[in-house]
Short mmCIF file of C-alpha atoms and ligand atoms in Angstrom, two decimals:
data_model
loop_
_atom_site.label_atom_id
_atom_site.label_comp_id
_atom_site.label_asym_id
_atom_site.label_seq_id
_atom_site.Cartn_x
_atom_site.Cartn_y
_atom_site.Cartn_z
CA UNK A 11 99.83 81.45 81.05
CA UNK A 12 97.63 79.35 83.65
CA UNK A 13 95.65 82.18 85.66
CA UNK A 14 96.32 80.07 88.71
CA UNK A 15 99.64 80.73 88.85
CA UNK A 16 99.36 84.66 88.77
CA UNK A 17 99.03 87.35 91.62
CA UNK A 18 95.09 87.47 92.51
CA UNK A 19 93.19 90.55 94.19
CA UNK A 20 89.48 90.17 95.51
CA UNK A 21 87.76 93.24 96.58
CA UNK A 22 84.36 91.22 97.50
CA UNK A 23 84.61 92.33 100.98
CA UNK A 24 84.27 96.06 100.16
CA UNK A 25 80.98 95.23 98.70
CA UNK A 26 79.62 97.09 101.42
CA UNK A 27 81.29 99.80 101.29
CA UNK A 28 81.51 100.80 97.83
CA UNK A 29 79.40 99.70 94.68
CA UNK A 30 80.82 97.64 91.78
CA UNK A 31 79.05 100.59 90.30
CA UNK A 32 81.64 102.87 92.42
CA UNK A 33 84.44 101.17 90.97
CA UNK A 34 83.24 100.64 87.20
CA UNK A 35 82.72 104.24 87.65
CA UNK A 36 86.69 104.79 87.12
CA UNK A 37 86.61 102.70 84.01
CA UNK A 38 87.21 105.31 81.83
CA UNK A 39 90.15 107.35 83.64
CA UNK A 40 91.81 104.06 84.26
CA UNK A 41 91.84 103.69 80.92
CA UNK A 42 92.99 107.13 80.08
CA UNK A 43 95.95 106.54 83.17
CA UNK A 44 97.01 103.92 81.29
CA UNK A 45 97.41 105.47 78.23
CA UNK A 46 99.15 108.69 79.22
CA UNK A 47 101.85 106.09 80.72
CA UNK A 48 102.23 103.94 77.59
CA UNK A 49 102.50 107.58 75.88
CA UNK A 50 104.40 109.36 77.81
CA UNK A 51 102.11 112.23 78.18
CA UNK A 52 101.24 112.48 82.22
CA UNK A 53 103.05 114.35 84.69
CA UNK A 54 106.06 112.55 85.60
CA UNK A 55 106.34 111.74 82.28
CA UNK A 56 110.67 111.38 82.73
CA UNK A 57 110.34 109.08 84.70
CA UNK A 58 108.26 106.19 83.20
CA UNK A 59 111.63 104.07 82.68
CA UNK A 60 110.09 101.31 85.19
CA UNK A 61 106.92 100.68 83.27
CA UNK A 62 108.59 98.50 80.75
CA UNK A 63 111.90 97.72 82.47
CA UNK A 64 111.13 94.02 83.61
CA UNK A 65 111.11 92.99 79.79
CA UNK A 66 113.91 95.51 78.66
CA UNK A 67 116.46 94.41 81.09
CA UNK A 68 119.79 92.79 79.18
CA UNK A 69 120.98 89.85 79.34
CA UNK A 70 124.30 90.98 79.91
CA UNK A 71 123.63 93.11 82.47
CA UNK A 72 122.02 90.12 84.09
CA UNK A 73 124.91 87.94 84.00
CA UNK A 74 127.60 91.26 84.48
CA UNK A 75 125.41 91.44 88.67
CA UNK A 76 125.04 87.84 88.94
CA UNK A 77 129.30 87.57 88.19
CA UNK A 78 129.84 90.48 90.63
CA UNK A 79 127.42 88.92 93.13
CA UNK A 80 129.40 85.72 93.25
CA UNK A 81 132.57 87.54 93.32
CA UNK A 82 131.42 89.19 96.21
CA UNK A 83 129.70 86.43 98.16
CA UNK A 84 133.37 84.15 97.96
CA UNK A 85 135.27 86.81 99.66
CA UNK A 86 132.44 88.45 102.33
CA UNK A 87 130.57 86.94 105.32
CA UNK A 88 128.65 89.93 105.28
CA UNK A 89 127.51 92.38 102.56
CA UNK A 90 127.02 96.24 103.78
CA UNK A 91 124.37 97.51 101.78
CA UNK A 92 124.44 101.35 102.25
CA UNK A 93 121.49 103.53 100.85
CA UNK A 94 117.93 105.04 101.75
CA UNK A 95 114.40 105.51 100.84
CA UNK A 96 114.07 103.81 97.25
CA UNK A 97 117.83 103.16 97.09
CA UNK A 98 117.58 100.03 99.53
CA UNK A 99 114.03 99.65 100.88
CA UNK A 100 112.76 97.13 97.51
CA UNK A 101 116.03 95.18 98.23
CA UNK A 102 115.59 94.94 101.75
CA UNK A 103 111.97 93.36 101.31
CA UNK A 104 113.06 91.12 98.60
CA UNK A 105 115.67 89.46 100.61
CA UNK A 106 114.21 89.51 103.98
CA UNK A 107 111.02 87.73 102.54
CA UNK A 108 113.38 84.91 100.55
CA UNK A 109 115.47 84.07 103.56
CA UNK A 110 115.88 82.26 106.16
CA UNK A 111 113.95 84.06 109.12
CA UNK A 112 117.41 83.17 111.28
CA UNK A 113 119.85 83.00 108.54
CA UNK A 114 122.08 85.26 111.13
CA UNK A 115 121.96 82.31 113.57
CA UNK A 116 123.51 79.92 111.77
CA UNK A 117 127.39 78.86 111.97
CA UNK A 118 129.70 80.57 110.33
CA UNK A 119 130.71 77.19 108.13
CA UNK A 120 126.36 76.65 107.47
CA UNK A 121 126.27 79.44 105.78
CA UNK A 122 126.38 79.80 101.93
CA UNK A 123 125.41 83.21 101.31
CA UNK A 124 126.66 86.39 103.05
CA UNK A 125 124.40 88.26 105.78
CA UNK A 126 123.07 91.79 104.46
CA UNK A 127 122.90 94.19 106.67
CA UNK A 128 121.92 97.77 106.09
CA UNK A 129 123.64 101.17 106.94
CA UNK A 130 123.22 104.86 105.67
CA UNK A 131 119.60 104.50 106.33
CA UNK A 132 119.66 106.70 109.50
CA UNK A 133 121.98 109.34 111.13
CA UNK A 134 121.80 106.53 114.68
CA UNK A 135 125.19 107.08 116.28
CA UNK A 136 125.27 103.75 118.09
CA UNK A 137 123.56 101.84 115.39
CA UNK A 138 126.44 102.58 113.24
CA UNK A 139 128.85 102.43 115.75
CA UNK A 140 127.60 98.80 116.60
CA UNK A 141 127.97 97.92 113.28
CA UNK A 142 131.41 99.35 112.60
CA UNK A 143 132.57 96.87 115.59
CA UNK A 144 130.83 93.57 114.35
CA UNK A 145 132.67 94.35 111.46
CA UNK A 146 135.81 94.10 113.07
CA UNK A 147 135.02 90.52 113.28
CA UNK A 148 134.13 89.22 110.17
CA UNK A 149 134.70 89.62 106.17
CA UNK A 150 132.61 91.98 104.21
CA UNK A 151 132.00 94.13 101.62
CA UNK A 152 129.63 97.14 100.83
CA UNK A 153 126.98 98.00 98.21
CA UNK A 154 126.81 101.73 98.28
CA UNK A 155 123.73 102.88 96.73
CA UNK A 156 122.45 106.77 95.63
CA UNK A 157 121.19 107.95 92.56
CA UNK A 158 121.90 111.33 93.33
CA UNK A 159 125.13 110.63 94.88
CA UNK A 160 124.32 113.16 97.82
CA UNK A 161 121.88 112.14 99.93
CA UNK A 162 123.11 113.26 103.57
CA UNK A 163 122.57 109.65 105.24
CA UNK A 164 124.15 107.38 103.06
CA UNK A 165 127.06 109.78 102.25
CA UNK A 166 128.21 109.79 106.26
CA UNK A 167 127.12 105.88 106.52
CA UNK A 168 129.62 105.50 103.35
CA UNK A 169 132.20 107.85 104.91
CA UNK A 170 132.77 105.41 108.17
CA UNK A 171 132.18 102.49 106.45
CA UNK A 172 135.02 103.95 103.68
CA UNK A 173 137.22 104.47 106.50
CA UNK A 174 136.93 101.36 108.45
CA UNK A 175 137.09 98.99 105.46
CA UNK A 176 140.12 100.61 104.27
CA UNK A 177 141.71 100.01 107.79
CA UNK A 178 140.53 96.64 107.95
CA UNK A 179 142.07 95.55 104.65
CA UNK A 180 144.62 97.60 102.44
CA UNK A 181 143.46 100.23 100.10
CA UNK A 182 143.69 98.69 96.64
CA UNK A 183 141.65 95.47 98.85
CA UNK A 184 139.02 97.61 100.32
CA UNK A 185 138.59 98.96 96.11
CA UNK A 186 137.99 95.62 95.26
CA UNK A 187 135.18 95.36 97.91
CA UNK A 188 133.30 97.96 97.18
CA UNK A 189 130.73 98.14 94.58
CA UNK A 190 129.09 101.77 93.99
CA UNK A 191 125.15 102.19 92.49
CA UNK A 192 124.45 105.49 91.37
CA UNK A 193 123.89 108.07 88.43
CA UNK A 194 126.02 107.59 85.34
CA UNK A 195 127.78 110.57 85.29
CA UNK A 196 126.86 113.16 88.03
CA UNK A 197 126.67 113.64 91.78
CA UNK A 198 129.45 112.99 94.65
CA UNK A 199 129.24 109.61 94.82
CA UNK A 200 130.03 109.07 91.32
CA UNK A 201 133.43 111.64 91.40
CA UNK A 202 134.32 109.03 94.37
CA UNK A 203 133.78 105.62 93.07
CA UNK A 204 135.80 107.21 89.65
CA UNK A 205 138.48 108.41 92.25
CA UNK A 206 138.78 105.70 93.82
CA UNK A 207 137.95 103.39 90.39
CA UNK A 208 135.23 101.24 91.93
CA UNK A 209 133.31 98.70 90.21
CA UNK A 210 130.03 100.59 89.38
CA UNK A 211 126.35 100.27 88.12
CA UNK A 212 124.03 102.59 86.75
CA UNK A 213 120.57 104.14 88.05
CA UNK A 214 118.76 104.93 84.76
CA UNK A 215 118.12 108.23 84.70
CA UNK A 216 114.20 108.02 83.56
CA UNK A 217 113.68 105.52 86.90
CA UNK A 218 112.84 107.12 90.49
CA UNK A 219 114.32 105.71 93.57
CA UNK A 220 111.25 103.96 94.51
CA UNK A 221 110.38 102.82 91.02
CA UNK A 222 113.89 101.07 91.15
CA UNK A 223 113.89 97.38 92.60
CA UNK A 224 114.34 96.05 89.03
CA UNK A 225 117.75 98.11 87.98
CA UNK A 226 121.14 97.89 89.91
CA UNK A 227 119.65 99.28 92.97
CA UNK A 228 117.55 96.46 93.91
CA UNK A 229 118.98 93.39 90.97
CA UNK A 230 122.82 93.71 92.95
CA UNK A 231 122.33 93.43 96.61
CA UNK A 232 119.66 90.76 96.20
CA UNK A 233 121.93 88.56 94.11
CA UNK A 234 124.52 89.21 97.05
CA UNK A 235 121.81 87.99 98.86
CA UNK A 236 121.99 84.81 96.70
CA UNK A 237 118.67 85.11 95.75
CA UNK A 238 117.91 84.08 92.08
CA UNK A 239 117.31 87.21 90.42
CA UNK A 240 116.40 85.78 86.90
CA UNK A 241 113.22 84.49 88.28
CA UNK A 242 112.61 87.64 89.89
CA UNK A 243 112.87 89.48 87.04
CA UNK A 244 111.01 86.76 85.05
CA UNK A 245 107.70 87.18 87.74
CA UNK A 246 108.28 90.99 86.79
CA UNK A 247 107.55 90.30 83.21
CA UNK A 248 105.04 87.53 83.52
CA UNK A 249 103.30 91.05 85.63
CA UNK A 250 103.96 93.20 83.71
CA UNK A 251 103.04 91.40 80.09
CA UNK A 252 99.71 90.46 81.71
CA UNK A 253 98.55 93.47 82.91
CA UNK A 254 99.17 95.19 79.36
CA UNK A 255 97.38 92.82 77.72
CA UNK A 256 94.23 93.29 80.35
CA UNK A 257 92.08 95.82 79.54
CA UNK A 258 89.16 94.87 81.26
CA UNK A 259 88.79 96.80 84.60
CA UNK A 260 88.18 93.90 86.55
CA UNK A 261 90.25 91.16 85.18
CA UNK A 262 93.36 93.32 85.49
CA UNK A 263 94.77 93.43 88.97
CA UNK A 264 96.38 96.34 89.05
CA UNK A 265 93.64 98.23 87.42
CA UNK A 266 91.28 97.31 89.78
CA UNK A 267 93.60 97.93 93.30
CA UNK A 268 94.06 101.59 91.79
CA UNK A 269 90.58 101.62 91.34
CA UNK A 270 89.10 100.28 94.49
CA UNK A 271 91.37 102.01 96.28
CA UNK A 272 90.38 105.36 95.05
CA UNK A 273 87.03 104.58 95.72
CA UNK A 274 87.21 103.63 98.92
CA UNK A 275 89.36 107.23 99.41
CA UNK A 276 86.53 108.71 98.08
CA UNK A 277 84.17 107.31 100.41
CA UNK A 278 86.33 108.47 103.47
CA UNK A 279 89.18 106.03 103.62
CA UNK A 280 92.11 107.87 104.08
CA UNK A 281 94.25 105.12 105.76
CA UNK A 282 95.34 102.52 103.96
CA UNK A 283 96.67 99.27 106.10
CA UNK A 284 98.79 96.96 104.20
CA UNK A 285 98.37 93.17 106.49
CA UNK A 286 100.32 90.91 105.71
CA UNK A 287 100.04 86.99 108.01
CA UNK A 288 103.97 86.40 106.99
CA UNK A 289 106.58 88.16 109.25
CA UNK A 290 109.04 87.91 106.47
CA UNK A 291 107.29 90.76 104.40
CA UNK A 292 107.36 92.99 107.11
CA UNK A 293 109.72 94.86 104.89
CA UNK A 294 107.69 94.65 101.54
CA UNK A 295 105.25 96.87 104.15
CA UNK A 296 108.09 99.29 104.15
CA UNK A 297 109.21 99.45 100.89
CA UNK A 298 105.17 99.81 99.83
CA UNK A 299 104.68 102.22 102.28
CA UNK A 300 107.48 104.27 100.97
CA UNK A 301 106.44 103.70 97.41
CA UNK A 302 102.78 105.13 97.59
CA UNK A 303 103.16 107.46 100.37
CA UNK A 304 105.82 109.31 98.28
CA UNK A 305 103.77 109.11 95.02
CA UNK A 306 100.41 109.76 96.59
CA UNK A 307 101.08 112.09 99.43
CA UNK A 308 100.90 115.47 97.98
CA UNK A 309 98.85 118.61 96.86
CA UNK A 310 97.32 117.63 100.41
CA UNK A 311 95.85 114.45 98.99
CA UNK A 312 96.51 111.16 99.17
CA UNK A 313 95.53 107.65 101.48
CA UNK A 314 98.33 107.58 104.47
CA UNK A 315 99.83 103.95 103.85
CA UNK A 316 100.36 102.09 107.42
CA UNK A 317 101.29 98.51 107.49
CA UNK A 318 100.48 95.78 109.97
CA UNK A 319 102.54 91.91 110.42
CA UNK A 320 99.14 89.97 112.01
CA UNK A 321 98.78 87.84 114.13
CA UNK A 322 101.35 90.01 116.06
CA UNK A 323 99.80 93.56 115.55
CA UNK A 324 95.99 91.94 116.43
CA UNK A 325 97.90 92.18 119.96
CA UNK A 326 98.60 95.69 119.44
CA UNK A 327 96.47 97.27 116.65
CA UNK A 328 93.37 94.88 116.53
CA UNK A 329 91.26 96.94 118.67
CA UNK A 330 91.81 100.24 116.69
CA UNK A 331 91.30 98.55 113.41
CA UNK A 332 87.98 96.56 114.96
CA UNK A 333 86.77 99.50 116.72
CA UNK A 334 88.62 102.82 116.09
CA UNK A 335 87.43 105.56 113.87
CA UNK A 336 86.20 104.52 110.77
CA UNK A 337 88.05 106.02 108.04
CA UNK A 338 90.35 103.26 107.28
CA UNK A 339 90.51 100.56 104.19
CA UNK A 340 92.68 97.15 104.93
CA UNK A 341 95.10 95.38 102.44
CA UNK A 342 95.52 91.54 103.01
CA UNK A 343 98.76 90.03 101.31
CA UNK A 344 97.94 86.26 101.26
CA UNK A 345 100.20 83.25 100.65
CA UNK A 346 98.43 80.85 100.11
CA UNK A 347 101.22 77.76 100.91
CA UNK A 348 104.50 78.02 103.28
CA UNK A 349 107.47 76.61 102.34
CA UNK A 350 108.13 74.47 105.00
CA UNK A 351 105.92 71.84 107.34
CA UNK A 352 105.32 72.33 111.50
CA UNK A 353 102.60 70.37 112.74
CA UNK A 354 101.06 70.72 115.78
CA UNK A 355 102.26 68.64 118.69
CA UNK A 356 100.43 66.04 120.47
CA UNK A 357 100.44 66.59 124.43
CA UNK A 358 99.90 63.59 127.04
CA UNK A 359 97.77 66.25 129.47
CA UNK A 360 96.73 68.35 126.91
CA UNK A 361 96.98 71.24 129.91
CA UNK A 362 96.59 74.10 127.23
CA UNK A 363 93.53 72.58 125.45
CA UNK A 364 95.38 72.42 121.84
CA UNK A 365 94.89 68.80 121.14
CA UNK A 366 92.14 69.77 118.83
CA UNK A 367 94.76 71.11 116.77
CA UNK A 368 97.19 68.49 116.89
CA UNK A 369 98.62 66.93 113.46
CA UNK A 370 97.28 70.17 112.15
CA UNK A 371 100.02 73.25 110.25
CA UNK A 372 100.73 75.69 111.52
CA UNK A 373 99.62 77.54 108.59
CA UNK A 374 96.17 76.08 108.62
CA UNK A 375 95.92 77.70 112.04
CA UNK A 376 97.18 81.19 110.59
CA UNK A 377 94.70 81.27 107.48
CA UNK A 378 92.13 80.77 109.84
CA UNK A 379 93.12 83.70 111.85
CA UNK A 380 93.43 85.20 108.49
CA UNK A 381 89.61 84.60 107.32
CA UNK A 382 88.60 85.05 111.59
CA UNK A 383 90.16 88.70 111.18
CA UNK A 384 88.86 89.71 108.03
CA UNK A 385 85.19 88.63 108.50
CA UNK A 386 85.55 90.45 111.98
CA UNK A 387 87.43 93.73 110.38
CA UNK A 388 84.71 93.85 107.92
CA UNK A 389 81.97 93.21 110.57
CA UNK A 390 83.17 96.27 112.16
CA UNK A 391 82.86 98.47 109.44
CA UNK A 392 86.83 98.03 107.54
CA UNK A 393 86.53 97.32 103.99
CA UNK A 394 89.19 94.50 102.69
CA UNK A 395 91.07 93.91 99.44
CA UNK A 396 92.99 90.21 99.23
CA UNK A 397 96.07 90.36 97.29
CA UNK A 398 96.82 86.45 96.78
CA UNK A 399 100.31 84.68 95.73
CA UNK A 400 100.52 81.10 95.79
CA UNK A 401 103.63 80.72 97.62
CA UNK A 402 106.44 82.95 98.67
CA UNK A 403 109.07 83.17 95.93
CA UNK A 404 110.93 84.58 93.68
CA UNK A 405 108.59 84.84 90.83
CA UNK A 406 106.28 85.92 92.95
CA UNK A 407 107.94 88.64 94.67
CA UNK A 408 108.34 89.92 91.05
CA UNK A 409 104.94 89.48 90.43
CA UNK A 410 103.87 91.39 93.46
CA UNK A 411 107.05 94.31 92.97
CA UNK A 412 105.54 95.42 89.27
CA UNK A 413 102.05 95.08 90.48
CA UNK A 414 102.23 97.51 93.14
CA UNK A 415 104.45 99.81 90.91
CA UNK A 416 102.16 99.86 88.26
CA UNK A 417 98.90 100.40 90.25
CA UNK A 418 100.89 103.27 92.00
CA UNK A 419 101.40 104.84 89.21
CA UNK A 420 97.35 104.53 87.95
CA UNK A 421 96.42 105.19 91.52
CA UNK A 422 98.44 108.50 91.67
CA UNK A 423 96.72 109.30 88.46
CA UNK A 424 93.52 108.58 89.42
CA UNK A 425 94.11 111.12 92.50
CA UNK A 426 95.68 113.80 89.99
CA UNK A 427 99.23 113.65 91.35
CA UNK A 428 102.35 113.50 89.98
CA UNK A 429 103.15 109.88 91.08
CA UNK A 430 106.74 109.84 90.27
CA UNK A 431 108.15 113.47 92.13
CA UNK A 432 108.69 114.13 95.76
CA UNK A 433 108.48 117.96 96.38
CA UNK A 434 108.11 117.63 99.94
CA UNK A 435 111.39 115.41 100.96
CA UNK A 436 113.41 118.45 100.17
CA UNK A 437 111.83 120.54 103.65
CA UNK A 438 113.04 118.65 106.36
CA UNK A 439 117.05 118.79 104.38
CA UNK A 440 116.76 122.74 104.02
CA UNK A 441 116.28 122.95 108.02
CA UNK A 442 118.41 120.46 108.70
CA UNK A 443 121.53 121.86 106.49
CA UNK A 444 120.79 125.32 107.91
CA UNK A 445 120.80 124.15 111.77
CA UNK A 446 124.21 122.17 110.57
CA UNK A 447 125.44 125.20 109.43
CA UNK A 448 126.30 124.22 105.61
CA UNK A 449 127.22 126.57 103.31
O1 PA5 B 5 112.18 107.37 96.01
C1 PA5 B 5 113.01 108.25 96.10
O2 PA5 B 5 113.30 108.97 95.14
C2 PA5 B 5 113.77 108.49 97.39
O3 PA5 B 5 113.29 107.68 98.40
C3 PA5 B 5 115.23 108.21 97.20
O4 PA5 B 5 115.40 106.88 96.77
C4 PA5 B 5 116.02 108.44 98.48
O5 PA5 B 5 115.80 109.75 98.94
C5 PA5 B 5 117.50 108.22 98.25
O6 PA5 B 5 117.97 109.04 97.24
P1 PA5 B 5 119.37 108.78 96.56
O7 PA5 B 5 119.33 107.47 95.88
O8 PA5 B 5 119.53 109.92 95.61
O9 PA5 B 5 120.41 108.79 97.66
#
């Protein structure tokens, strides 16, 4: 496998900050992270079913989405996808990053591949009331997604949309549009989609919500998506193959982000922001945030994940990040080529003074702001780590999906938390359940 054509990290610009030394230092509990997972021996040992998922997936099950997926795309102008937290956030990055920025925009008769939208992901009255009348208008069909099957959100998201599909169409039609996602024999949701004998998929039971991009919960909607999920899943194994077969601290990237990262916590850098220079991965933030802030964030540890979309946020955040309180570490996602080609305009008067950048990308001028804003962030006292993908993808994405998963895991280790449980989503449901008055 050429090296080139693998996820990169560099963590040269926190040379400053903390020692190779610093980092070599955590050599030996990597190592030991990394065995309790291939074991099975840490805490949140039940839930390791991720680690070797990407190469474990079957075939059929492959084809079994891909045919529903298709199914789904010829009838539906739009696909509902309804779920929270890990149940849609790894979807929602992977097909907001492979699409067309204004896929939305485009005739009706343009389009190939149904619009996803998202519901059950908030308790917003008009947010699902606007949605429930753009349905009116066009064809759909809904993903419902919960592992538990009882997740307060989703479950009154599901209930409208249950209702207004089945007005909208007959009964027996609205079965056939619905696809359910959830555990394989427990929980509400999976009493209803038997009731009601939807087409279903199952959540493995060993695999956390936001461990779960890979199975049904993320594989289905982004096929709706039409997004080609064999080469997602085949970026996922090139990831995860390669960092088994690295032992070496610093020649394995995931290793080394856990590592580095920890350091740097160590060292006072309790914020973690995640940059990214591509406005399509502005969900990828989200579903990362999610991912470490609910494996991390616990026992009163753990680095608070916050995400930035530059150049925008420099226009918003820059000055806290150049100048605020110094306690926080930057991320840099970098592709390194765009998909497409804008160059610069010539102009006749040149009135804005941009002629020296005429005939040049666009892209050229954002990697430039990328290497302005990192020498400057690390100036100013804000260690970096590049994270480096050679073009925005697929493959990549999968790349990029295990990689964070995996250092999450070693990361959460390295801290001495339970990476894979969530003890403190539960507070906010008791209140809220006893204020709604439920029995
Ligand atoms: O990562 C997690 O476990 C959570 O974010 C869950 O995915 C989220 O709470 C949704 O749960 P469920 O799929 O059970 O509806």
């Amino acid at each position: 496998m050429l090296l080139k054509e693998m996820l990169k990290i560099n963590v040269e610009n926190c040379a400053n900050f903390v020692s190779f030394n610093d980092i070599q230092s955590f050599s030996p509990a990597v190592l030991h992270a990394n065995e309790i997972l291939e074991n099975k021996t840490g805490l949140g040992k039940d839930y390791l079913g991720w680690l070797h998922l990407p190469s474990s997936i079957p075939e059929d099950l492959i084809d079994q989405i891909q045919f529903a997926a298709e199914k789904m795309a010829e009838k539906s102008e739009v696909v509902v996808v309804v779920g929270i937290g890990g149940s849609y956030l790894g979807a929602r990055a992977v097909i907001d990053a492979l699409s067309d920025n204004f896929h939305y925009l485009k005739p009706k008769e343009n389009r190939v591949t149904p619009i996803v939208v998202y519901a059950g992901n908030n308790l917003g009255e008009d947010y699902h009331y606007d949605l429930l009348k753009a349905l009116d208008k066009y064809d759909y069909s809904i993903i419902v997604i919960s592992k538990s099957g009882t997740t307060t959100e989703p479950a009154i998201g599901f209930r409208l949309l249950k209702n207004h599909i089945e007005a909208k169409y007959s009964v027996p039609d609205a079965r056939s549009r619905i696809i359910a996602i959830t555990d394989k024999s427990k929980g509400a949701l999976r009493k209803v989609a038997g009731n009601e004998r939807y087409k279903t998929f199952v959540i493995p039971d060993d695999v956390g919500g936001r461990y779960s991009v890979l199975t049904p919960v993320g594989l289905m909607p982004i096929a709706a998506a039409g997004i080609n999920i064999r080469q997602f899943i085949n970026g996922a194994v090139e990831m995860e193959k390669f960092l088994s077969a690295q032992t070496d601290l610093f020649a394995n990237p995931a290793n080394l982000y856990a590592a580095t990262r920890n350091a740097l916590y160590r060292k006072g850098g309790v914020i973690e922001i995640l940059a990214t220079y591509t406005p399509s991965l502005n969900y990828l933030i989200e579903w990362w945030k999610q991912l470490y802030g609910e494996s991390e964030g616990k026992e009163h540890k753990g680095i608070f994940p916050a995400g930035v979309t530059f150049t925008t946020d420099l226009h918003s955040m820059g000055q806290l990040v150049q100048e605020g309180a110094r306690n926080i570490f930057e991320t840099v996602i970098k592709v390194e080529t765009s998909n497409s080609t804008l160059l610069i305009p010539e102009s006749s008067d040149n009135a804005d003074d941009l002629n020296y950048l005429a005939g040049k990308k666009m892209s050229y001028v954002n990697e430039k702001a990328l290497e302005g804003t990192l020498m400057a962030h690390v100036d100013g006292g804000v260690p970096n780590i590049v994270i480096t993908i050679p073009e925005l993808n697929a493959r990549y994405l999968g790349q990029m999906v295990y990689f964070f998963e995996k250092a999450c895991a070693v990361s959460g280790y390295l801290l001495g938390v339970n990476p894979f449980n969530q003890p403190g989503v539960e507070a906010y449901k008791k209140n809220m359940f006893r204020l709604l008055g439920k029995k």
